[in-house]
XYZ file of C-alpha atoms in Angstrom:
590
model
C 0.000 0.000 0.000
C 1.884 2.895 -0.982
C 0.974 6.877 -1.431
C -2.311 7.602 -3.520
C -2.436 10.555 -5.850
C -4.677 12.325 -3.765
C -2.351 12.143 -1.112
C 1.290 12.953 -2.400
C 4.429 12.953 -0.494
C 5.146 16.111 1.652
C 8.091 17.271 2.903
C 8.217 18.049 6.452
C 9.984 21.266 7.438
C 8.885 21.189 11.283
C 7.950 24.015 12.985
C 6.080 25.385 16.108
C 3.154 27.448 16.763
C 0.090 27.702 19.497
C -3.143 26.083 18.789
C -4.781 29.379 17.814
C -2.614 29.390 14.538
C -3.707 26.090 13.190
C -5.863 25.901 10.277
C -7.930 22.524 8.298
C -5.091 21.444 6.028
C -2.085 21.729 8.757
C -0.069 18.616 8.834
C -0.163 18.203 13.085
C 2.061 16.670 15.442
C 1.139 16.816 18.932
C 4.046 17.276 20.411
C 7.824 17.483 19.658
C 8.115 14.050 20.734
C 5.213 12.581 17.661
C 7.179 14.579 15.281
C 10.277 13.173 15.919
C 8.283 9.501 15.552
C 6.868 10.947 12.397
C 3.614 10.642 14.050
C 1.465 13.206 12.431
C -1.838 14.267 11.741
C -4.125 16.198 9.290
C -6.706 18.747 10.644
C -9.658 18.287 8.729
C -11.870 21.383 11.201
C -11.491 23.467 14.327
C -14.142 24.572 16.646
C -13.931 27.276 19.370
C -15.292 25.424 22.675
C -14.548 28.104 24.598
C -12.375 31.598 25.191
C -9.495 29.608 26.138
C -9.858 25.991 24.256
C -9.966 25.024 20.514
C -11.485 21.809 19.588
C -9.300 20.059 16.300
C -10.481 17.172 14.445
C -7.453 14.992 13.685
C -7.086 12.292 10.812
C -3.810 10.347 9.831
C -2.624 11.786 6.493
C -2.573 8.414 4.778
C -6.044 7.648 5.583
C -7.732 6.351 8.642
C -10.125 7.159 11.365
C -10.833 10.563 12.826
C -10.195 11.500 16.192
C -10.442 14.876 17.955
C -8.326 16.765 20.399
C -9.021 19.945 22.948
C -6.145 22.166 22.561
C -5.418 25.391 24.586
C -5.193 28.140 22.632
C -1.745 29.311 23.870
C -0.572 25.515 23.787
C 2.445 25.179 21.493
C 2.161 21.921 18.887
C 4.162 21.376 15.503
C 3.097 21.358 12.042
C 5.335 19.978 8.764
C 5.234 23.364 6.539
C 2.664 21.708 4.477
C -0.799 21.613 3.955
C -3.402 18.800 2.719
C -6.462 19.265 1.263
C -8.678 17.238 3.820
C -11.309 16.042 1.119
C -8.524 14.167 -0.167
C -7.373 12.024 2.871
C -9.681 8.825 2.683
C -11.361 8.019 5.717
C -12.497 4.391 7.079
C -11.717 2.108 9.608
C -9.849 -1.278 10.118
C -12.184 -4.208 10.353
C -11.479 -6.738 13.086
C -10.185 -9.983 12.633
C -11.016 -12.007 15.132
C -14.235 -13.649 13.535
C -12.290 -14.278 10.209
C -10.652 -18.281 9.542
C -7.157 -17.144 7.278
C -6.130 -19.656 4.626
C -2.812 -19.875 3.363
C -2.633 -17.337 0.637
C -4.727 -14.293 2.417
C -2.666 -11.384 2.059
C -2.410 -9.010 4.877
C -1.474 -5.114 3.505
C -0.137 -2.759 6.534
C 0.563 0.702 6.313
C 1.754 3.154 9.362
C -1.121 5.996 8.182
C 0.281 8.437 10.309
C 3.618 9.216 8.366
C 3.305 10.989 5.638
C 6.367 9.272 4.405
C 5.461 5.879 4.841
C 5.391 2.678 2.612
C 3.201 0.041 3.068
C 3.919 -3.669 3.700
C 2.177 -6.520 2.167
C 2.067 -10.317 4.279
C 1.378 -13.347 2.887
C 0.378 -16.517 4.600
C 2.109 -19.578 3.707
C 2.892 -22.534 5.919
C 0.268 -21.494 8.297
C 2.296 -17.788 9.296
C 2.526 -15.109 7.801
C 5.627 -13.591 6.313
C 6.583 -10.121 4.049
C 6.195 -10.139 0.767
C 9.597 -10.088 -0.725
C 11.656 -12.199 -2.926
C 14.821 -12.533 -0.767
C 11.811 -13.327 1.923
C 14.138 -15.207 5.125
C 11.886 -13.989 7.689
C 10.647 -16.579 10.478
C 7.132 -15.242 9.675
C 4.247 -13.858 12.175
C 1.474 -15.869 13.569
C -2.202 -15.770 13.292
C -2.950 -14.065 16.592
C -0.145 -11.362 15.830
C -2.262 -10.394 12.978
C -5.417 -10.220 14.789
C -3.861 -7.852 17.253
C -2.369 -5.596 14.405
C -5.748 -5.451 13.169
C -7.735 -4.284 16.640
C -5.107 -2.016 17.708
C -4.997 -0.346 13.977
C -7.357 2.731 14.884
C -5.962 3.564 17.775
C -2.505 3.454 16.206
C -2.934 5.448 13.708
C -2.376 2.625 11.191
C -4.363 0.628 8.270
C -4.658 -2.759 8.022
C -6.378 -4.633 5.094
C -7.064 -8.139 4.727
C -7.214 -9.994 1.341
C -8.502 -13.160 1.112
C -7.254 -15.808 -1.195
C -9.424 -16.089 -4.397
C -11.699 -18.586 -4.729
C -13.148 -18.133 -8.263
C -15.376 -20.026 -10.456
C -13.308 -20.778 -13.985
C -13.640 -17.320 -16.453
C -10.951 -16.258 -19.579
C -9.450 -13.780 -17.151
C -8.444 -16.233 -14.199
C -8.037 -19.662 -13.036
C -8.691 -22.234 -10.740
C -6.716 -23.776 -7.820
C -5.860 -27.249 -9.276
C -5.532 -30.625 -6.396
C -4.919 -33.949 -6.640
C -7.318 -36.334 -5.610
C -6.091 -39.620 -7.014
C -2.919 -41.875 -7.438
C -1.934 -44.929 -9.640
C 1.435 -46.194 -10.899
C 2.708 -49.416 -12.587
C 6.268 -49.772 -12.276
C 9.416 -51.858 -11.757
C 8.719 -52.377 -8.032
C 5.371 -53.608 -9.128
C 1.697 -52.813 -9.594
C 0.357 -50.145 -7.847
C 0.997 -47.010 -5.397
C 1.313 -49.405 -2.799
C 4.310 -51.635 -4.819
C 5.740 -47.974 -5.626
C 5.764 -46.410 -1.858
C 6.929 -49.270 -0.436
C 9.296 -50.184 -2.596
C 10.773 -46.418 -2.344
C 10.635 -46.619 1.242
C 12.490 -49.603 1.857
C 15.156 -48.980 -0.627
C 14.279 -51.583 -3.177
C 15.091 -51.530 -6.716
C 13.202 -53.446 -9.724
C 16.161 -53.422 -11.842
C 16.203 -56.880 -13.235
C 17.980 -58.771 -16.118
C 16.573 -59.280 -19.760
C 16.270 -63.113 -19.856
C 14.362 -63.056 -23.490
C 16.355 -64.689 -26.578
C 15.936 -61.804 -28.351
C 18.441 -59.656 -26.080
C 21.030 -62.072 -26.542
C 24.192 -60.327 -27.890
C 23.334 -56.841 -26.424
C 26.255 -54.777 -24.862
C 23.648 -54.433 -22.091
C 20.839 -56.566 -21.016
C 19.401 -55.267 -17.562
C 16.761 -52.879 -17.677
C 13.901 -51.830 -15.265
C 11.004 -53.754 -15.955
C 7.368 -54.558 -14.553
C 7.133 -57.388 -12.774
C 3.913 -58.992 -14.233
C 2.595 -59.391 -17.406
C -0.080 -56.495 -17.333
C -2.266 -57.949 -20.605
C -2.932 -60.948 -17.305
C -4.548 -57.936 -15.296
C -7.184 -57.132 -18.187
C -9.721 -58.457 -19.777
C -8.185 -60.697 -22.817
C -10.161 -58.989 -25.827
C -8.986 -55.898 -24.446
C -5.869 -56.135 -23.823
C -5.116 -57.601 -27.259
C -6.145 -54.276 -28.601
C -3.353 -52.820 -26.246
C 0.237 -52.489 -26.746
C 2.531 -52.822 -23.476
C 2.702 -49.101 -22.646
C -1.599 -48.796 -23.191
C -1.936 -52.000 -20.814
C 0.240 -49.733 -18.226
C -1.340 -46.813 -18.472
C -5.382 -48.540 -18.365
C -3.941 -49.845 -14.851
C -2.587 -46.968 -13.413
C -5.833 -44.877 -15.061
C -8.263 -47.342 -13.161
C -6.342 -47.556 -9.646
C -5.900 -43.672 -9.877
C -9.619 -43.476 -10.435
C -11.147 -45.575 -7.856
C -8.580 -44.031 -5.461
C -10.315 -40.758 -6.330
C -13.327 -42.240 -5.275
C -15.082 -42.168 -8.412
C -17.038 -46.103 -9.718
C -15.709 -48.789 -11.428
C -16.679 -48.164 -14.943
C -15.962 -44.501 -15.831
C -17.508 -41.130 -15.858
C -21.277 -42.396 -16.376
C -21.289 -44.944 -13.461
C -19.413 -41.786 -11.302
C -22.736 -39.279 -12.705
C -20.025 -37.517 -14.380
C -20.321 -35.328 -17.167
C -18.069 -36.851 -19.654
C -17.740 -34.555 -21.543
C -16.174 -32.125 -18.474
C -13.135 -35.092 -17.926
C -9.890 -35.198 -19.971
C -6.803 -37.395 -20.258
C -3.323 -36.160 -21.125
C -0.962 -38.403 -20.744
C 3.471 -38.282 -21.681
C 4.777 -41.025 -24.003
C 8.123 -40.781 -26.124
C 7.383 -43.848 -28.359
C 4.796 -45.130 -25.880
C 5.509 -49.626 -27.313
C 8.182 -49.649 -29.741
C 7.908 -53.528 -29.877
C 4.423 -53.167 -32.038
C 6.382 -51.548 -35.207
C 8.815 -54.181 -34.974
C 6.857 -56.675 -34.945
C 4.888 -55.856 -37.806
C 8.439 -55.307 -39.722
C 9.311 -58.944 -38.725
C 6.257 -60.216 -39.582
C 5.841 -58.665 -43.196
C 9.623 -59.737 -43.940
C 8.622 -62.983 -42.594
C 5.050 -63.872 -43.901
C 4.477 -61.125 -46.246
C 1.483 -58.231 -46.474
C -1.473 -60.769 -45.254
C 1.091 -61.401 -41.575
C 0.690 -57.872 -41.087
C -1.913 -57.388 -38.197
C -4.471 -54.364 -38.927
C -3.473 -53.438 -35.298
C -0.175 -52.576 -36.531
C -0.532 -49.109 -36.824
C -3.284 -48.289 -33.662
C -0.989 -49.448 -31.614
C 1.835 -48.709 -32.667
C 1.547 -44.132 -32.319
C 2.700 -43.069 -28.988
C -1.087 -41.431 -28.605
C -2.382 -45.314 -27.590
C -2.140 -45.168 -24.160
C -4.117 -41.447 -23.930
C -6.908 -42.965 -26.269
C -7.249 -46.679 -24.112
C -7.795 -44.859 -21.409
C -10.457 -42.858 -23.145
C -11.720 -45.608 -23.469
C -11.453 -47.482 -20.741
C -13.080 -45.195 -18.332
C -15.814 -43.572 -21.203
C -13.885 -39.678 -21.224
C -14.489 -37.548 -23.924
C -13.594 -34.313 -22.878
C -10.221 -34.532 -24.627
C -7.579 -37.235 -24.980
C -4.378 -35.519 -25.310
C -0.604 -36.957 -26.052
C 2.573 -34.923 -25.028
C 5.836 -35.891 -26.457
C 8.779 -34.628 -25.371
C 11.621 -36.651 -24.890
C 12.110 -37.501 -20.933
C 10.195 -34.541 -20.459
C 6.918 -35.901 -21.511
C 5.256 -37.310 -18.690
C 5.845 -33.916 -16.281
C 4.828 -31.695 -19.418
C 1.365 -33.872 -19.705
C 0.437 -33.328 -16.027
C 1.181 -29.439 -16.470
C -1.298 -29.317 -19.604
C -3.766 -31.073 -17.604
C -3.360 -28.359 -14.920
C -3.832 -25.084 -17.530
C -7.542 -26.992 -18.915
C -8.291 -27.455 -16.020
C -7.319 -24.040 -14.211
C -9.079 -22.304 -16.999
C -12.246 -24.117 -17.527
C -12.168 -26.785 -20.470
C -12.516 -29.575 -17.784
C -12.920 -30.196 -14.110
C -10.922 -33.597 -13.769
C -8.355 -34.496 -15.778
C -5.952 -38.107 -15.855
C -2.188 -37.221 -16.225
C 0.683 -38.622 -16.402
C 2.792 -41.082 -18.296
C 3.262 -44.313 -20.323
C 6.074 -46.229 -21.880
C 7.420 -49.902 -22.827
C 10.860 -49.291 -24.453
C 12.771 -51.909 -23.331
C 13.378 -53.487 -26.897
C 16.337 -54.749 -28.501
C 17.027 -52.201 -31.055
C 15.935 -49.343 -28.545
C 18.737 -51.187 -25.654
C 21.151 -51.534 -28.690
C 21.433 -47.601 -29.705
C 21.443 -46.482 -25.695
C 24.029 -48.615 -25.644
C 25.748 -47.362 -29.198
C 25.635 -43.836 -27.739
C 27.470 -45.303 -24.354
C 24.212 -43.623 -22.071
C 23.591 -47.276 -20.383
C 24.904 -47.796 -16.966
C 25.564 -51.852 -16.777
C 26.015 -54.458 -13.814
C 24.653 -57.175 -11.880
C 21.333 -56.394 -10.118
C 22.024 -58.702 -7.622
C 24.735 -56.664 -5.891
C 22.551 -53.698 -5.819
C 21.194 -51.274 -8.386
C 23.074 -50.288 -11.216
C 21.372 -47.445 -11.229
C 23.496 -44.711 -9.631
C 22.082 -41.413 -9.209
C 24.891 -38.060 -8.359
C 26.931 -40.973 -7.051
C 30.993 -40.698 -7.667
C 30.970 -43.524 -9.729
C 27.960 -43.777 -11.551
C 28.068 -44.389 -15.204
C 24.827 -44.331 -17.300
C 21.240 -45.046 -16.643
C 18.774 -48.012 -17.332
C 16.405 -48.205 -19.306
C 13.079 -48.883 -17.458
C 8.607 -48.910 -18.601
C 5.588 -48.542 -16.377
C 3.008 -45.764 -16.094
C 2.351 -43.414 -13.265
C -1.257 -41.821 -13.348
C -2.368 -38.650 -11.194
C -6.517 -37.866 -10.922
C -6.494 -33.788 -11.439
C -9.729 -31.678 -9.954
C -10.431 -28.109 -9.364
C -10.394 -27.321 -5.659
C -14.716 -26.651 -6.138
C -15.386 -29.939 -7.663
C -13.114 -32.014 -5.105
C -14.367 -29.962 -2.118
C -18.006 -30.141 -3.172
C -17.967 -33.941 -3.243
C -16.176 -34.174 -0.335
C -12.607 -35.552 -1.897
C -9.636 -36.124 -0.139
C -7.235 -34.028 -1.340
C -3.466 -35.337 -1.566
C -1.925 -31.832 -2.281
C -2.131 -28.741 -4.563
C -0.664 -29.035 -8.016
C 0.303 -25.583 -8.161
C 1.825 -24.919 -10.961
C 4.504 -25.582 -13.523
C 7.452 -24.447 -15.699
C 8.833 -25.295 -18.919
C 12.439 -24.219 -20.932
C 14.505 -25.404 -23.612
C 18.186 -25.777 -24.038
C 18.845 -24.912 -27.220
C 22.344 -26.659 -26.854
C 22.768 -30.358 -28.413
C 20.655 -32.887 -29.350
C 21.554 -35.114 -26.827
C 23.891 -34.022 -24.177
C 22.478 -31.147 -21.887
C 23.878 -27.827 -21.405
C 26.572 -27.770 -18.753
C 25.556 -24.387 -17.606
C 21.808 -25.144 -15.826
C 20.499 -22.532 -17.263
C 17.128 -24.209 -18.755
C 16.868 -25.871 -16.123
C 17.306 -23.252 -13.946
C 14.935 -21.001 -15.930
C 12.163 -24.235 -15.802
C 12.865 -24.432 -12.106
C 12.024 -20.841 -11.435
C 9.089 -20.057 -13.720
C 7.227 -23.046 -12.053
C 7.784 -21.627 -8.634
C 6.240 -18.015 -9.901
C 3.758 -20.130 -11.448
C 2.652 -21.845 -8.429
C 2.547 -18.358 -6.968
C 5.471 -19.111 -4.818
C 9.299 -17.512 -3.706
C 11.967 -19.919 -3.908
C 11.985 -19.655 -0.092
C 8.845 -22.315 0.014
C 10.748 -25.107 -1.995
C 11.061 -27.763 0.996
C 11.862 -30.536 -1.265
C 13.108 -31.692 -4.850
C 12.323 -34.972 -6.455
C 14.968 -34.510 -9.071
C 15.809 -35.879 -12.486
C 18.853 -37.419 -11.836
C 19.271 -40.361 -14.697
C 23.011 -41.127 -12.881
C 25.035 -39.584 -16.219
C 27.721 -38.142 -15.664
C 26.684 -34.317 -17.070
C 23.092 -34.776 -16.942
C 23.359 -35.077 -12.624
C 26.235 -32.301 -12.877
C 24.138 -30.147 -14.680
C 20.726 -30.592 -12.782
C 22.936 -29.986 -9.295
C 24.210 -26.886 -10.825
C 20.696 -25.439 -11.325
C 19.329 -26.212 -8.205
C 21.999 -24.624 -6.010
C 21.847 -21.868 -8.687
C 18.314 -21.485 -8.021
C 17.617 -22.143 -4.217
C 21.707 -20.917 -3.313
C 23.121 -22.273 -0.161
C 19.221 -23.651 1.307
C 20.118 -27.108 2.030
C 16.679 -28.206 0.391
C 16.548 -31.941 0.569
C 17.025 -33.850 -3.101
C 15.519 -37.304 -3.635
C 16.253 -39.165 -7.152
C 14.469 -42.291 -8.022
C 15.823 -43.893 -10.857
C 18.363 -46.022 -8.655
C 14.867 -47.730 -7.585
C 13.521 -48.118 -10.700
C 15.840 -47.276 -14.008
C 14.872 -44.511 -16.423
C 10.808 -44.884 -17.351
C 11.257 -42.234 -20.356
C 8.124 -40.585 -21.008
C 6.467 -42.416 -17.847
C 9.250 -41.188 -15.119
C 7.605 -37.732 -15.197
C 4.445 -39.649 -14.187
C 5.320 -42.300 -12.077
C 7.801 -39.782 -10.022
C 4.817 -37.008 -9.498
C 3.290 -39.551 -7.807
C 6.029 -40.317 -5.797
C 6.217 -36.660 -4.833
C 2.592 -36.485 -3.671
C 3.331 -39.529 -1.564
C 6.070 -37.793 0.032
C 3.980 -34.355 0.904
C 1.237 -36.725 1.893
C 3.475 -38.672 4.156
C 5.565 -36.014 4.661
C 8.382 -38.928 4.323
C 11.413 -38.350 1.670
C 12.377 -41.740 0.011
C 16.174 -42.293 -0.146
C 18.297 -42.325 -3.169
C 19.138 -45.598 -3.854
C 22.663 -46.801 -5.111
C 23.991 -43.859 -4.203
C 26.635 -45.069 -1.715
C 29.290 -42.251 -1.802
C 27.902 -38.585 -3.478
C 29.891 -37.115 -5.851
C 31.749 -34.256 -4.249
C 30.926 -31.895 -7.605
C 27.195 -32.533 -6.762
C 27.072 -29.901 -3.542
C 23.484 -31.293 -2.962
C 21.597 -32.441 0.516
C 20.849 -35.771 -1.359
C 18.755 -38.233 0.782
C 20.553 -40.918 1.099
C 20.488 -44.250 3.784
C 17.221 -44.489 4.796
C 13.656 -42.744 4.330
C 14.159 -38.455 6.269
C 11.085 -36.483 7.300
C 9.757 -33.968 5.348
C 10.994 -30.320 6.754
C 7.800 -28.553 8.278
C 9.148 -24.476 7.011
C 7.941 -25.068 3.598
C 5.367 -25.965 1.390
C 6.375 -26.728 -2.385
C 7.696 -30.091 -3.572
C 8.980 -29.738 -6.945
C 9.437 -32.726 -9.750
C 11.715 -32.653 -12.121
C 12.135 -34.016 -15.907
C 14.884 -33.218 -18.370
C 15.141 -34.697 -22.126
C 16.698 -35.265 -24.904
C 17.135 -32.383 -27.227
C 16.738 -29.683 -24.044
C 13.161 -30.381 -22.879
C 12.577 -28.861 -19.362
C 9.493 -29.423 -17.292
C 9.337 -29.190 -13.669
C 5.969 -29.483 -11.244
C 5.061 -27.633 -8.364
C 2.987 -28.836 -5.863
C 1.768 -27.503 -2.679
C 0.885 -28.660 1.134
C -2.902 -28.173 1.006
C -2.785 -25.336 4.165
């Protein structure tokens, strides 16, 4: 709250006089001792009480509530040298706060009305205090009760104080809506389900396993991170044949995330949705490379009539978005995102914009992919990317460790149910977390390798903070990329103490548990992330044993570390090939 322009700065060239001099329009201090605490006021009318006393009404300069003084006429007080017009000053009063129930994201504006001089100071409420409104913002913040006593005390002080509540605002072209998660499902190398996943995470297991099929034989490298189970066993039959590998993933991870939402078996109509007011957008890179090869082998094989009309459904990386569209009966949209590693994060922040903005209430995100083919193992390997080893001894997978060398290659699908705040409160949801916002950059350096620098990434970091409607000083945790190559890790660490400087903010990376899931590990580790501010439990990094000393990160490491309680934004990050950047915000509900 700063100076209106009916009420401009004024320079205050103190002086004295008795009571009987003062005119409306005098800036007033009481005594020698307000002026020298700048604590002045305007008169706004004077009224002879009697032959000896002067009655002045009195109003703080910046605004405020009047007040009125009896003044002997002889009595000597000090005015600035300037006058006000007093139709200008507003008038009003602070309202109490006692009555009112804050939510974090009220703002609380302050303003000491009785300087002329003065600059107003803006709180906001995160974490469940309140703290100033400022970038560099270190403060240990101001309670509830504080504010409340600010607030009652204002008139008498001489000072305003406004409260702002946080918006809560149907969907319209000029705003948007507060996004939250609702539901959770994941299919991955530690097995099916969020269960499999948390577990798995929390007790330092990895589902790195070795490729026993014939047609691996003769690979440089021949562990990966697989599934488990056969999903097309989980489906019905007819269906699943209609499915390629990465579809089957994603149907499972749709249909746990949705019945842990709370919605029916079945889809929208059996929920008494609107279908037409649900979306899908899931990530996928190639989504089941194995389909195209197949039908290569089978027309070199047995010719054109081998050639299963399937081919080409299943082979486009859009499958998975479409089965689930499917599956569960959505046609609001079914949406595919493609972009390199980045895919799976950059899905889930689509699905937060429709549905911040109106086009639909609920939305499935995520990711899908089954990659782990021969001739997709065979150029990894070519390019010298693949980290290699025996599972048995631990994983391979080596995440910001000293000596980690490469990642694996992994599949599965991680699925998050996205509502606006109205529709999950209305139905009486439970709400995981906020997803509060997102960011997105691009390199611009190489096809492949990433830049050194950080800068992308930094600048992906950053805008989603500002888009969550955060300061950096609310990142409690990262759930970071990490693929355990050499300058990927180097340059993701370089961002993040770019970004968040010397904060130790706790780093978790997940691909030592299950390998790299390409366009799914944007998917599958947002879940993870919700987990961990539902939990408020940080996995460990597994296989990283001794930390690189070039990292300079607080990487979990060991065992499973609380979640720090001064903070409220987990951030999830993705990186790809060819300089795709897309990292997730997501917030504490307060």
């Amino acid at each position: 709250m700063t100076h209106s322009p009916e009420t401009p700065e004024v320079p205050i060239r103190p002086y004295t006089v008795t009571a009987a001099e003062v005119v409306p329009g005098d800036l007033l201090a009481l005594s020698g001792e307000d002026a020298a605490r700048h604590r002045w006021h305007v008169v706004t009318h004077t009224q002879p009480t009697s032959p000896e006393v002067i009655r002045v009404t009195l109003r703080p300069p910046l605004g405020g509530v009047d007040h009125e003084e009896a003044l002997r006429r002889e009595q000597r007080v000090t005015v600035a040298g300037r006058r006000l017009d007093p139709d200008a000053v507003p008038t009003g009063s602070s309202p109490a706060l006692d009555d009112v129930a804050f939510r974090d994201g009220d703002r609380v504006h302050c303003l000491r009305a009785v300087d002329p001089q003065a600059q107003g100071v803006t709180y906001v409420r995160r974490w469940g205090a309140w703290h100033r409104d400022t970038e560099e913002n270190q403060d240990d913040g101001v309670t509830d009760a504080q504010v409340r006593r600010w607030a009652a005390a204002a008139d008498r002080e001489g000072e305003v104080v406004r409260h702002e509540p946080r918006a809560v605002r149907e969907a319209e072209a000029a705003g948007g809506r507060r996004v939250v998660v609702t539901g959770l499902g994941a299919v991955t190398p530690l097995g099916v389900g969020t269960d499999e996943l948390w577990q798995g995470l929390l007790e330092g297991r990895h589902g790195i396993r070795e490729l026993a099929g014939e047609e691996f034989d003769g690979l440089p490298v021949r562990i990966a991170g697989t599934v488990p189970v056969d999903p097309a066993g989980l489906l019905p039959r007819r269906s699943a044949r209609r499915m390629n590998r990465a579809a089957q993933f994603a149907v499972l991870a749709a249909r746990e995330a949705w019945a842990d939402a709370g919605y029916a078996d079945g889809g929208t109509r059996e929920s008494g949705l609107d279908p037409e007011r649900v979306g899908v957008s899931l990530g996928a890179i190639l989504g089941d490379a194995s389909v195209l090869v197949g039908g290569d082998r089978a027309l070199r094989e047995k010719g054109p009539r081998g050639v299963s009309p399937l081919t080409t459904p299943m082979t486009v990386p859009s499958q998975a978005a479409s089965q689930v569209s499917l599956d569960l009966h959505i046609t609001g949209e079914a949406r595919t995102v493609t972009s390199a590693c980045a895919s799976g994060t950059e899905a889930i922040g689509q699905a937060v914009d429709r549905i911040r903005y109106g086009r639909v209430d609920i939305a499935l995100a995520g990711g899908a992919e089954a990659v782990v083919t021969p001739a997709i193992m065979a150029s990894f390997a070519a390019m010298r990317a693949l980290a290699d080893g025996d599972p048995s001894a631990g994983s391979p997978s080596r995440p910001f460790a000293k000596d980690r060398d490469g990642f694996v290659n992994g599949e599965g699908a991680g699925v998050l149910v996205l509502e606006s705040e109205e529709h999950a409160r209305a139905r009486g949801a439970r709400i995981y977390c906020e997803a509060a916002g997102w960011g997105l950059s691009a390199d611009a350096h190489h096809v492949a390798a990433p830049d050194p620098s950080g800068d992308g990434i930094a600048l992906a970091l950053r805008r989603a903070v500002r888009d969550a409607g955060g300061r950096l000083a609310d990142v409690v945790h990262v759930n970071a990329h990490a693929t355990a190559t050499v300058d990927g890790d180097l340059a993701e660490a370089r961002a993040l103490r770019g970004v968040l400087g010397r904060r130790e903010v706790p780093v978790t990376a997940l691909k030592g548990h299950m390998g790299h899931l390409q366009g799914a590990a944007g998917g599958v580790e947002a879940v993870a992330a919700v987990l961990t501010l539902h939990h408020e439990v940080m996995p460990p990094t597994v296989g990283c044993a001794e930390l690189d000393d070039a990292i300079d990160l607080d990487v979990v490491r060991a065992g499973p570390r609380a979640l720090p309680a001064s903070g409220d934004l987990v951030l999830s990050n993705s990186f790809g090939f060819g300089g795709h950047n897309a990292v997730l915000a997501l917030r504490r509900v307060g």
